[in-house]
Amino acid sequence: MKLNWGTGIVLAFIGFISFIMYFVIHMNTSEKYNTSLVTEDYYKAELEYQNEIDKEANAKDLTSNISWKRTDKGLEISFPKVMDINQITGKVFLYRPSNEQVDFETAISLSNHNLLIPDKRLLDGRWNIKVDWQYKGKSYLYKKEIVY
């Protein structure tokens, strides 16, 4: 059989389309490339986003906001000194984008305006910290990307 330009072009297109189809099928079926959503209840979280915007606006109106620092014992989250620690309630959520198995949530329990998250609970690397807290009936939200 003699190959001409037309046959060569058709074979090249078939080869290219076959490669693309193999690539697409392999990427969609391989467990190595997990394409799950960032959070389980993504759409529910999207509907609650306006509440987060309002809480962040409340936090920006504070004279001093939450701060954090890494210590020998772990991650120390400091709340504003002008507030009564007995009236601060809420929770802290630490989210690791690379591994959802190490994500955790803890209630706010302060001593001397500080909350300590033990070093053994945190792996080195990037974390997203989210502190959803209330003081005297007003809600606040602090979100930060940190490298621990």
mmCIF file of C-alpha atoms in Angstrom:
data_model
loop_
_atom_site.group_PDB
_atom_site.id
_atom_site.type_symbol
_atom_site.label_atom_id
_atom_site.label_comp_id
_atom_site.label_asym_id
_atom_site.label_seq_id
_atom_site.Cartn_x
_atom_site.Cartn_y
_atom_site.Cartn_z
ATOM 1 C CA MET A 1 0.000 0.000 0.000
ATOM 2 C CA LYS A 2 1.283 3.385 -0.949
ATOM 3 C CA LEU A 3 0.895 6.294 1.519
ATOM 4 C CA ASN A 4 0.095 9.729 0.195
ATOM 5 C CA TRP A 5 -0.250 13.107 1.928
ATOM 6 C CA GLY A 6 -3.956 12.675 2.625
ATOM 7 C CA THR A 7 -3.491 9.305 4.328
ATOM 8 C CA GLY A 8 -0.586 10.647 6.399
ATOM 9 C CA ILE A 9 -2.593 13.615 7.631
ATOM 10 C CA VAL A 10 -5.567 11.403 8.549
ATOM 11 C CA LEU A 11 -3.283 8.986 10.448
ATOM 12 C CA ALA A 12 -1.648 11.919 12.267
ATOM 13 C CA PHE A 13 -5.088 13.251 13.327
ATOM 14 C CA ILE A 14 -6.186 9.793 14.504
ATOM 15 C CA GLY A 15 -2.967 9.409 16.491
ATOM 16 C CA PHE A 16 -3.332 12.848 18.072
ATOM 17 C CA ILE A 17 -7.002 12.318 18.973
ATOM 18 C CA SER A 18 -6.166 8.886 20.439
ATOM 19 C CA PHE A 19 -3.432 10.409 22.613
ATOM 20 C CA ILE A 20 -5.741 13.175 23.878
ATOM 21 C CA MET A 21 -8.537 10.679 24.651
ATOM 22 C CA TYR A 22 -6.100 8.415 26.532
ATOM 23 C CA PHE A 23 -4.801 11.410 28.505
ATOM 24 C CA VAL A 24 -8.311 12.631 29.451
ATOM 25 C CA ILE A 25 -9.527 9.176 30.484
ATOM 26 C CA HIS A 26 -6.366 8.486 32.481
ATOM 27 C CA MET A 27 -6.572 11.800 34.361
ATOM 28 C CA ASN A 28 -10.254 11.331 35.233
ATOM 29 C CA THR A 29 -9.976 7.742 36.460
ATOM 30 C CA SER A 30 -6.643 7.812 38.286
ATOM 31 C CA GLU A 31 -6.778 8.028 42.098
ATOM 32 C CA LYS A 32 -3.461 9.846 42.034
ATOM 33 C CA TYR A 33 -5.192 12.971 40.711
ATOM 34 C CA ASN A 34 -7.963 13.441 43.270
ATOM 35 C CA THR A 35 -10.241 16.269 42.143
ATOM 36 C CA SER A 36 -12.649 16.365 45.058
ATOM 37 C CA LEU A 37 -14.108 19.641 46.318
ATOM 38 C CA VAL A 38 -12.150 21.592 48.898
ATOM 39 C CA THR A 39 -14.896 21.173 51.497
ATOM 40 C CA GLU A 40 -17.600 18.528 51.713
ATOM 41 C CA ASP A 41 -20.532 20.968 51.937
ATOM 42 C CA TYR A 42 -19.254 23.416 49.353
ATOM 43 C CA TYR A 43 -22.641 24.784 48.255
ATOM 44 C CA LYS A 44 -23.933 25.148 51.807
ATOM 45 C CA ALA A 45 -20.768 27.057 52.710
ATOM 46 C CA GLU A 46 -21.289 29.344 49.717
ATOM 47 C CA LEU A 47 -24.761 30.325 50.954
ATOM 48 C CA GLU A 48 -23.353 31.258 54.373
ATOM 49 C CA TYR A 49 -20.653 33.454 52.880
ATOM 50 C CA GLN A 50 -22.484 36.753 53.552
ATOM 51 C CA ASN A 51 -22.425 35.993 57.289
ATOM 52 C CA GLU A 52 -18.648 35.586 57.055
ATOM 53 C CA ILE A 53 -18.329 38.922 55.259
ATOM 54 C CA ASP A 54 -20.305 40.638 58.039
ATOM 55 C CA LYS A 55 -18.202 38.983 60.770
ATOM 56 C CA GLU A 56 -14.961 39.997 59.044
ATOM 57 C CA ALA A 57 -16.236 43.584 58.809
ATOM 58 C CA ASN A 58 -16.922 43.519 62.573
ATOM 59 C CA ALA A 59 -13.379 42.254 63.182
ATOM 60 C CA LYS A 60 -11.888 45.053 61.070
ATOM 61 C CA ASP A 61 -13.702 47.619 63.232
ATOM 62 C CA LEU A 62 -11.851 46.422 66.356
ATOM 63 C CA THR A 63 -8.996 48.554 67.665
ATOM 64 C CA SER A 64 -6.829 45.419 67.934
ATOM 65 C CA ASN A 65 -7.566 42.081 66.300
ATOM 66 C CA ILE A 66 -6.400 38.537 66.926
ATOM 67 C CA SER A 67 -2.715 37.794 66.431
ATOM 68 C CA TRP A 68 -0.734 34.558 66.381
ATOM 69 C CA LYS A 69 2.813 33.400 66.873
ATOM 70 C CA ARG A 70 4.704 30.138 66.891
ATOM 71 C CA THR A 71 6.199 29.204 70.247
ATOM 72 C CA ASP A 72 8.109 26.209 71.581
ATOM 73 C CA LYS A 73 4.855 24.734 72.892
ATOM 74 C CA GLY A 74 2.805 25.286 69.731
ATOM 75 C CA LEU A 75 0.678 27.903 68.012
ATOM 76 C CA GLU A 76 -0.358 30.714 70.346
ATOM 77 C CA ILE A 77 -3.412 32.737 69.331
ATOM 78 C CA SER A 78 -3.772 36.030 71.220
ATOM 79 C CA PHE A 79 -7.092 37.816 71.624
ATOM 80 C CA PRO A 80 -7.440 41.585 72.259
ATOM 81 C CA LYS A 81 -6.320 42.527 75.771
ATOM 82 C CA VAL A 82 -9.156 45.039 76.275
ATOM 83 C CA MET A 83 -11.796 42.293 76.266
ATOM 84 C CA ASP A 84 -12.986 40.203 79.198
ATOM 85 C CA ILE A 85 -11.817 36.622 78.500
ATOM 86 C CA ASN A 86 -14.864 35.165 80.278
ATOM 87 C CA GLN A 87 -17.174 36.632 77.628
ATOM 88 C CA ILE A 88 -15.231 35.382 74.585
ATOM 89 C CA THR A 89 -16.720 32.245 73.062
ATOM 90 C CA GLY A 90 -16.375 30.461 69.751
ATOM 91 C CA LYS A 91 -14.208 27.981 67.929
ATOM 92 C CA VAL A 92 -10.951 27.714 66.026
ATOM 93 C CA PHE A 93 -10.754 25.671 62.830
ATOM 94 C CA LEU A 94 -7.404 24.723 61.340
ATOM 95 C CA TYR A 95 -7.567 23.512 57.761
ATOM 96 C CA ARG A 96 -4.671 21.948 55.885
ATOM 97 C CA PRO A 97 -5.209 22.250 52.111
ATOM 98 C CA SER A 98 -2.897 19.345 51.309
ATOM 99 C CA ASN A 99 -4.360 16.778 53.736
ATOM 100 C CA GLU A 100 -7.898 16.838 55.099
ATOM 101 C CA GLN A 101 -7.145 14.053 57.614
ATOM 102 C CA VAL A 102 -5.227 16.481 59.848
ATOM 103 C CA ASP A 103 -7.901 19.230 59.856
ATOM 104 C CA PHE A 104 -9.366 19.889 63.281
ATOM 105 C CA GLU A 105 -11.624 22.199 65.223
ATOM 106 C CA THR A 106 -11.341 23.237 68.853
ATOM 107 C CA ALA A 107 -13.416 25.374 71.199
ATOM 108 C CA ILE A 108 -11.969 28.628 72.495
ATOM 109 C CA SER A 109 -10.678 28.217 76.034
ATOM 110 C CA LEU A 110 -8.516 31.176 77.019
ATOM 111 C CA SER A 111 -5.923 31.708 79.684
ATOM 112 C CA ASN A 112 -4.537 35.232 79.940
ATOM 113 C CA HIS A 113 -6.054 36.228 76.535
ATOM 114 C CA ASN A 114 -4.196 33.369 74.803
ATOM 115 C CA LEU A 115 -5.216 30.073 73.243
ATOM 116 C CA LEU A 116 -2.485 27.474 72.789
ATOM 117 C CA ILE A 117 -2.733 24.788 70.133
ATOM 118 C CA PRO A 118 -0.172 22.105 70.983
ATOM 119 C CA ASP A 119 2.755 21.543 68.653
ATOM 120 C CA LYS A 120 1.956 17.817 68.341
ATOM 121 C CA ARG A 121 -1.334 18.606 66.551
ATOM 122 C CA LEU A 122 0.294 20.721 63.827
ATOM 123 C CA LEU A 123 2.477 19.526 60.988
ATOM 124 C CA ASP A 124 5.004 21.844 59.392
ATOM 125 C CA GLY A 125 3.660 23.555 56.303
ATOM 126 C CA ARG A 126 0.733 25.693 55.198
ATOM 127 C CA TRP A 127 -2.442 25.964 57.263
ATOM 128 C CA ASN A 128 -5.571 28.062 56.954
ATOM 129 C CA ILE A 129 -6.727 29.271 60.343
ATOM 130 C CA LYS A 130 -10.279 30.420 60.928
ATOM 131 C CA VAL A 131 -11.360 31.814 64.300
ATOM 132 C CA ASP A 132 -15.132 32.290 64.561
ATOM 133 C CA TRP A 133 -15.768 34.015 67.871
ATOM 134 C CA GLN A 134 -18.315 36.099 69.755
ATOM 135 C CA TYR A 135 -17.938 38.817 72.365
ATOM 136 C CA LYS A 136 -20.955 40.328 74.114
ATOM 137 C CA GLY A 137 -23.347 39.025 71.458
ATOM 138 C CA LYS A 138 -21.373 40.364 68.487
ATOM 139 C CA SER A 139 -19.769 37.911 66.069
ATOM 140 C CA TYR A 140 -16.262 38.211 64.643
ATOM 141 C CA LEU A 141 -14.208 36.205 62.172
ATOM 142 C CA TYR A 142 -10.451 36.032 61.726
ATOM 143 C CA LYS A 143 -9.053 34.165 58.712
ATOM 144 C CA LYS A 144 -5.400 33.816 57.868
ATOM 145 C CA GLU A 145 -3.112 31.607 55.829
ATOM 146 C CA ILE A 146 -0.106 30.680 57.916
ATOM 147 C CA VAL A 147 3.028 28.651 57.403
ATOM 148 C CA TYR A 148 3.826 26.680 60.531
#
